[in-house]
Coordinates of C-alpha atoms in Angstrom, one line a residue:
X104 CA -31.7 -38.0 -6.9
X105 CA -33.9 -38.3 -3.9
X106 CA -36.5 -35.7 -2.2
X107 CA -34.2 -34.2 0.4
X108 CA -30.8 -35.1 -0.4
X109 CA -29.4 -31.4 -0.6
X110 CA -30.9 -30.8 3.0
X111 CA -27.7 -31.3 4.9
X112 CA -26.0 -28.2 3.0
X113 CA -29.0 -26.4 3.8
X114 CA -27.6 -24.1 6.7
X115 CA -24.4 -23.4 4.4
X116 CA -26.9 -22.0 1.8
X117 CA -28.4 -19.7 4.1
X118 CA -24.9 -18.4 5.3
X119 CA -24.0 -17.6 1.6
X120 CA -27.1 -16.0 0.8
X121 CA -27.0 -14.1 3.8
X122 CA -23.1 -12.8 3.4
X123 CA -23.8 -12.4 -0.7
X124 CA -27.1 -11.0 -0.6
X125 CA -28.0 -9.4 2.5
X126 CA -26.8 -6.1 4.3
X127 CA -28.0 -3.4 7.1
X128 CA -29.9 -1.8 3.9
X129 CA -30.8 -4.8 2.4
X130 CA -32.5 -7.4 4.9
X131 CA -34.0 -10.6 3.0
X132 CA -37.3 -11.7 3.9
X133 CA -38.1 -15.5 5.5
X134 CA -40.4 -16.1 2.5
X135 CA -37.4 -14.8 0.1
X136 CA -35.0 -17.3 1.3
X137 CA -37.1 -20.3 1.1
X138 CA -37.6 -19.6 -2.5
X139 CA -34.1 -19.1 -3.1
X140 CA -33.7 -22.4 -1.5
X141 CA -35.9 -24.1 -3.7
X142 CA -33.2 -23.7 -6.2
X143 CA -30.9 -25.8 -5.2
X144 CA -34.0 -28.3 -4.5
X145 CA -33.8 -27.3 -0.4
X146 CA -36.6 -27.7 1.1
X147 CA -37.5 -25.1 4.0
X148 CA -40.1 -24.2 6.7
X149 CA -40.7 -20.5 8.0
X150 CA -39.9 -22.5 11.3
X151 CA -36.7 -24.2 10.4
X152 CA -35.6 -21.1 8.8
X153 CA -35.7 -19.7 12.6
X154 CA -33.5 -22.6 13.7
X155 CA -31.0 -22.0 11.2
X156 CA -30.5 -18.8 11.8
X157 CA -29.9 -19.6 15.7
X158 CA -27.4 -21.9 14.4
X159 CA -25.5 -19.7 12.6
X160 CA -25.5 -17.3 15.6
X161 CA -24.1 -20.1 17.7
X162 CA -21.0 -19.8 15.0
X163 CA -20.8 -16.6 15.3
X164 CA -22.1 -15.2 12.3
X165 CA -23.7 -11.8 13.5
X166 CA -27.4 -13.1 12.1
X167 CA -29.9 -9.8 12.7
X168 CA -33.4 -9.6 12.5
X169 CA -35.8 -6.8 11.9
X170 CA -39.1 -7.2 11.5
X171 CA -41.7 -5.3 9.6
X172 CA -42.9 -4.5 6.0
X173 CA -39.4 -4.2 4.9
X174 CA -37.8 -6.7 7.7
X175 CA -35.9 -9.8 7.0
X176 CA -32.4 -11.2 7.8
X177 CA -29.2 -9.5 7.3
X178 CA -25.6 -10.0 8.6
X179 CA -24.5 -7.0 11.2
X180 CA -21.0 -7.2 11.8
X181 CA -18.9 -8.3 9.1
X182 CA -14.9 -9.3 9.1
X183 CA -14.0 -5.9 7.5
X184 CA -16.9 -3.2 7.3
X185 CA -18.2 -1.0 4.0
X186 CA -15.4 2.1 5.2
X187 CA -12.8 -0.5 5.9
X188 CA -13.0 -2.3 2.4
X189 CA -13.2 1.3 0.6
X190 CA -9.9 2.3 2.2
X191 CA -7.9 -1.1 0.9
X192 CA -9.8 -0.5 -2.3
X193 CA -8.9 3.1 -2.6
X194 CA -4.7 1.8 -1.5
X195 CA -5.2 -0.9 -4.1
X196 CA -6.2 1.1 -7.0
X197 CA -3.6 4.0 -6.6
X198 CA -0.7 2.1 -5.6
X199 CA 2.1 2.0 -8.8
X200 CA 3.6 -1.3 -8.0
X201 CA 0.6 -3.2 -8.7
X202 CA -0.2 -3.6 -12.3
X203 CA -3.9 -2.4 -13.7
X204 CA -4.5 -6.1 -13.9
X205 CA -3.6 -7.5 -10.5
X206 CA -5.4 -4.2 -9.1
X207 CA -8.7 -5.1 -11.1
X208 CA -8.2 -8.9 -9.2
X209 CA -7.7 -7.9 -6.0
X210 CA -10.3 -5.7 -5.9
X211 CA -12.5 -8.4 -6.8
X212 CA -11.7 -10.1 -4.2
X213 CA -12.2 -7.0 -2.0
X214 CA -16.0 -7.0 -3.3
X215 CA -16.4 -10.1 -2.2
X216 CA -16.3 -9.5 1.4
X217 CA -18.8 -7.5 1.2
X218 CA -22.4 -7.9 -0.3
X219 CA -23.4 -7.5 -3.6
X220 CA -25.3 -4.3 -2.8
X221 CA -22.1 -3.2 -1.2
X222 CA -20.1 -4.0 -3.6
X223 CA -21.1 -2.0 -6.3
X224 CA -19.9 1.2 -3.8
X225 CA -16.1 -0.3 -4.1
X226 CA -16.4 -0.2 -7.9
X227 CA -15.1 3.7 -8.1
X228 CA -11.7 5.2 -9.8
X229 CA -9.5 6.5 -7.4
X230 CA -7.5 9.2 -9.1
X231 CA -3.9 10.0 -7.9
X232 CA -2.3 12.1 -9.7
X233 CA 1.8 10.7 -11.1
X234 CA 0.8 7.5 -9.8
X235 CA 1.5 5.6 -13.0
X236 CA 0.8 1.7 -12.9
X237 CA 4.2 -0.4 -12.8
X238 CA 4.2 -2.6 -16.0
X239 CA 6.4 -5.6 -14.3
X240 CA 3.3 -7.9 -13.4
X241 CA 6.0 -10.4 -11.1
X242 CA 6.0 -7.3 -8.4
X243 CA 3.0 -9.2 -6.9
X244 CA 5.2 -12.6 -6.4
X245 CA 8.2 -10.5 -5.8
X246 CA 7.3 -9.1 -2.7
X247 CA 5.8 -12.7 -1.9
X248 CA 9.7 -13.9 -2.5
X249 CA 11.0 -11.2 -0.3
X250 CA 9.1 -11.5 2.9
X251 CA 9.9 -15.6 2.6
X252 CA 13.3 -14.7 2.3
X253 CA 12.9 -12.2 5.3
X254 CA 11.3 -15.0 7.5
X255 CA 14.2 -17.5 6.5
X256 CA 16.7 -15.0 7.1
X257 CA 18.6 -15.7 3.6
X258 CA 19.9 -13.8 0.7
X259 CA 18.1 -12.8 -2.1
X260 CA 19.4 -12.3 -5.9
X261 CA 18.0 -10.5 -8.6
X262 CA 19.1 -8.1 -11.9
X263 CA 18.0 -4.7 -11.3
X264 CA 16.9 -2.7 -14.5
X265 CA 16.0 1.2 -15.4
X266 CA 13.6 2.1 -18.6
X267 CA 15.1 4.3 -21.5
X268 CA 13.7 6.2 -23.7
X269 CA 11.9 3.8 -26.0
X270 CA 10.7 2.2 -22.7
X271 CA 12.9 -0.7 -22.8
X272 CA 14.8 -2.2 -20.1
X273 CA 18.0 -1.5 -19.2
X274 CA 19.8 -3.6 -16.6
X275 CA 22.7 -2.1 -14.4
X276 CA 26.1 -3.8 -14.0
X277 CA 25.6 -5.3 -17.3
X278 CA 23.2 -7.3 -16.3
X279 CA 25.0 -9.0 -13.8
X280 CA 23.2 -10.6 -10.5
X281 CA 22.5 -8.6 -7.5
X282 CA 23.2 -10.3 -4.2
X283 CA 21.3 -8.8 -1.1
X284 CA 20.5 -9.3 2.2
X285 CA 17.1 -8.1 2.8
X286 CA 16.4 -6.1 6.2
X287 CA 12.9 -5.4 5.6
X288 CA 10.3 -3.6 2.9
X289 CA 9.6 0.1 2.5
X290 CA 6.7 1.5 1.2
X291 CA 6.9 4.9 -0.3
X292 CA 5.4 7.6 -2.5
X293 CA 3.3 4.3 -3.6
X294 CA 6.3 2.1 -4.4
X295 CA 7.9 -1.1 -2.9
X296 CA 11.5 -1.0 -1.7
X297 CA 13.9 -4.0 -0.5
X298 CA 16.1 -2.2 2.1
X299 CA 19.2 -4.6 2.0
X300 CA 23.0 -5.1 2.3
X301 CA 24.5 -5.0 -0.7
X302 CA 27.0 -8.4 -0.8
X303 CA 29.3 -6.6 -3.6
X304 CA 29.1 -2.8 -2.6
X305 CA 29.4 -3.6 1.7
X306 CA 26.7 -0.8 1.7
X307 CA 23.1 -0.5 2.8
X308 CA 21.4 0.1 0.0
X309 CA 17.8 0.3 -1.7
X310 CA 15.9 -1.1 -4.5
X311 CA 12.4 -0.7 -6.5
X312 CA 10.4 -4.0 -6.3
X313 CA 8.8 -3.5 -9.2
X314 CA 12.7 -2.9 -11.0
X315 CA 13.8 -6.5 -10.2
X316 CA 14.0 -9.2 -12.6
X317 CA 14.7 -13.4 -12.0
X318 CA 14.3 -12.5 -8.0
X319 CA 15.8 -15.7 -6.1
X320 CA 16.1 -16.8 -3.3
X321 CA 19.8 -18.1 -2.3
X322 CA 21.2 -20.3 0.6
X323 CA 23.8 -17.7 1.6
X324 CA 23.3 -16.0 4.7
X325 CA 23.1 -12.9 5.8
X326 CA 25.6 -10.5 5.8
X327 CA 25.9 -7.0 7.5
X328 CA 24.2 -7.6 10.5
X329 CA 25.9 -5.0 11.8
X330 CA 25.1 -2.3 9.5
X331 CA 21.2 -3.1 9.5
X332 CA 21.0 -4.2 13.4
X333 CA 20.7 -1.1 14.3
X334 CA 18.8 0.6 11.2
X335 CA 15.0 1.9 11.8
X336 CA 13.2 1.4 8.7
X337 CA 10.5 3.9 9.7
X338 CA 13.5 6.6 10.8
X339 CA 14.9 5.5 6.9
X340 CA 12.3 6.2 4.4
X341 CA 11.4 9.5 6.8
X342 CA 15.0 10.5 5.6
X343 CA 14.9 10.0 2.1
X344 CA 12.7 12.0 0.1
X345 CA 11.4 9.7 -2.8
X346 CA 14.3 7.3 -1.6
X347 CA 16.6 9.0 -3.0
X348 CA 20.3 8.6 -2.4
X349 CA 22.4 11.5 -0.8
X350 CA 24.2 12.5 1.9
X351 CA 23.1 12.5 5.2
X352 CA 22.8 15.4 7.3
X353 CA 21.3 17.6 10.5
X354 CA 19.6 20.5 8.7
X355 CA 18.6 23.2 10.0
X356 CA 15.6 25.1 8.8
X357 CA 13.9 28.4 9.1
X358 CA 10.1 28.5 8.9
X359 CA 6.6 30.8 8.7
X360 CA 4.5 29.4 11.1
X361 CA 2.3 28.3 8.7
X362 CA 4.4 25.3 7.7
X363 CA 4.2 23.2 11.1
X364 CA 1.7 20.9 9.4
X365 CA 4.1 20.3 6.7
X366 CA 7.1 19.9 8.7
X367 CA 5.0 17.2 10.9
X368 CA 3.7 15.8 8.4
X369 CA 7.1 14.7 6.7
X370 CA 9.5 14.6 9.8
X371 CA 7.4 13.6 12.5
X372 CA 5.5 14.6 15.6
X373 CA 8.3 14.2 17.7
X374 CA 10.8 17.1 15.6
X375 CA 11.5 20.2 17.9
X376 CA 9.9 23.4 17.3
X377 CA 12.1 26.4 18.5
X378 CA 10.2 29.8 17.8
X379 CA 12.6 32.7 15.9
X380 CA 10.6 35.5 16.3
X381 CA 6.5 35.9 16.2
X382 CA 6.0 34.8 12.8
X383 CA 9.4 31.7 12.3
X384 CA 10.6 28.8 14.1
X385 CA 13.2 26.8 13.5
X386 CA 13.4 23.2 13.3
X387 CA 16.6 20.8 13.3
X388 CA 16.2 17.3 11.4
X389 CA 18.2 14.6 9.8
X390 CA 17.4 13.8 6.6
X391 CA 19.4 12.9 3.0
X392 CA 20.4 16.1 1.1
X393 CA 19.4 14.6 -2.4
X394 CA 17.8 16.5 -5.2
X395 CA 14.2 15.2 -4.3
X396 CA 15.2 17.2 -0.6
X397 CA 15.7 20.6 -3.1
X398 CA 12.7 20.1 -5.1
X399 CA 10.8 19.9 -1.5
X400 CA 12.5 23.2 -0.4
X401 CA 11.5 24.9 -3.9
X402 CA 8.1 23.8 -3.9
X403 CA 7.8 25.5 -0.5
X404 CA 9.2 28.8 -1.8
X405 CA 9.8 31.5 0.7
X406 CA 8.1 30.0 3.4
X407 CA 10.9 27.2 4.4
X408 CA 14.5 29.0 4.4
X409 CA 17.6 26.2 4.7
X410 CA 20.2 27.7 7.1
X411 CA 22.7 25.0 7.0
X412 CA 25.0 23.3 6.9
X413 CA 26.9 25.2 4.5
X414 CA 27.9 23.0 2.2
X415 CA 24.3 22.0 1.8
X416 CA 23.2 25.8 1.1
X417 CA 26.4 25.7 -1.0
X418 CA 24.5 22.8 -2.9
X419 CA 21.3 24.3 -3.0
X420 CA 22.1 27.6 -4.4
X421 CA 24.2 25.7 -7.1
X422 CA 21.1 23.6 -7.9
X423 CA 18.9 26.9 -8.4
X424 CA 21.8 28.6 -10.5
X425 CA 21.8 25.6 -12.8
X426 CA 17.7 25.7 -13.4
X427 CA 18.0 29.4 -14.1
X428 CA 20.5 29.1 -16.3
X429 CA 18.2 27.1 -18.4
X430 CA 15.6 29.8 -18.7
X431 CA 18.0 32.5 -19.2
X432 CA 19.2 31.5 -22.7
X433 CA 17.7 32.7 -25.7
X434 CA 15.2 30.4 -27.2

């Protein structure tokens, strides 16, 4: 092959060095990139190197130069900075309905947007506790299914399954075919959910991603528009604690003071906090009473008090009687 005949990919190699190779902390000296150069038989000039590099500016690659004993070239501004990518790595790595394997790919492709030196900072555990890797690897082209069947506006149909004891599936209504139409996707407690119009039940319902098998997409359309056209998915998973079913309900509660971060934090900035005295307030929200909703109360012990409605309280205190009793017995 001729002298020269790689020259015309010669600013394209300096781009990928310079995205690979090069950060704020790392710059790459003039002299450093000719040589690297010379390995894909490019020949370069400390002066066309300068062009180059002008070029690439004109592209809007953010080309920086410092100069000095340890100058060189470096990119400034990237597409996604060093925090940016360690958040998606971090949401990557400790969310359950992406399998161990799918995680390890996409974070790959995380560290690639950044450079190498960079990339060895995303290549950390993140440790969350009860966050337990879904073992259905077609979650990834589930959800993919889903939000093409959103856009088109069409039904979807799938076999939904639970896990028994010696971990195999088990699939409800005897396996027969789920038909839904899908109102949007929920992410919660690090789970995928379909919220949907069940076709058979006439209900608005919910469904693990990652707990679908042979999703489809069908050429029905929609049905219950009027159920979900006024549904607020953000309003929805707020409600259910752990998406779990129940009955819905205003509920009053009474609590220390100390809990306003924790009634914020799951209810909202906009709930009302009426003071009961210097040390209480009491707060008013609508949310499912499920059993999730009692294992929230318990965890917060004396601090959160449940004033109504009755039957609710009824509820509770027959969910406490029924733990007791378990402890009570002689071993």
């Amino acid at each position: 092959m001729a002298k020269g005949a790689h020259q015309k990919g010669k600013v394209l190699r300096l781009c990928q060095l310079l995205l690979e190779r090069s950060d704020e902390e790392h710059p790459i000296s003039t002299q450093a990139l000719i040589q690297a150069l010379e390995g894909w038989d490019i020949h370069a000039e400390r002066k066309s190197i300068y062009a180059d590099m002008e070029t690439l500016r004109e592209q809007g690659l953010d080309v920086q130069h410092r100069r000095g004993r340890d100058g060189g070239w470096f990119i400034g501004q990237r597409t996604f900075q060093l925090p940016e990518l360690k958040l998606l790595v971090d949401a990557v790595q400790s969310s359950r309905f992406i399998t161990s394997r799918k995680s390890s790919a996409l974070i790959h492709k995380l560290e690639s947007l950044a450079s190498v030196h960079q990339a060895r900072q995303l290549q950390r555990q993140v440790y969350d506790t009860g966050r337990a890797k879904s073992l259905n690897e077609r979650v990834y082209y589930s959800i993919d299914k889903l939000h093409t069947a959103l856009s088109s506006g069409k039904a979807v149909s799938f076999r939904y399954f639970e896990y028994n004891v010696k971990k195999e599936r088990v699939f409800r209504r005897g396996g027969r075919r789920y038909t839904v139409s899908p109102y949007g996707l929920i992410w919660d407690s690090s789970n995928y959910y379909l919220a949907g119009y069940d076709h058979q039940k006439k209900e608005l319902r919910h469904y693990r991603v990652d707990r679908m098998e042979d999703l489809a997409l069908t050429g029905l359309p929609l049905e219950g528009r009027e159920a979900l056209g006024t549904l607020d998915l953000a309003s929805y998973s707020q409600r259910h604690f752990g998406m779990f079913g129940g009955r819905t309900a205003q509920l009053s509660l009474r609590c220390r003071n100390s809990m306003v971060g924790v009634v914020l934090d799951r209810f909202g900035q906009e709930s009302i906090l009426v003071p009961d005295g210097p040390e209480h307030f009491v707060v008013t929200v609508e949310a499912v009473f499920s059993t999730q909703m009692m294992g929230w109360l318990f965890g917060l012990g004396t601090a959160v008090e449940l004033r109504s409605p009755a039957w609710a309280v009824a509820e509770y205190r027959g969910q406490l009687s029924k733990v007791l009793g378990q402890y009570q017995a002689d071993p």
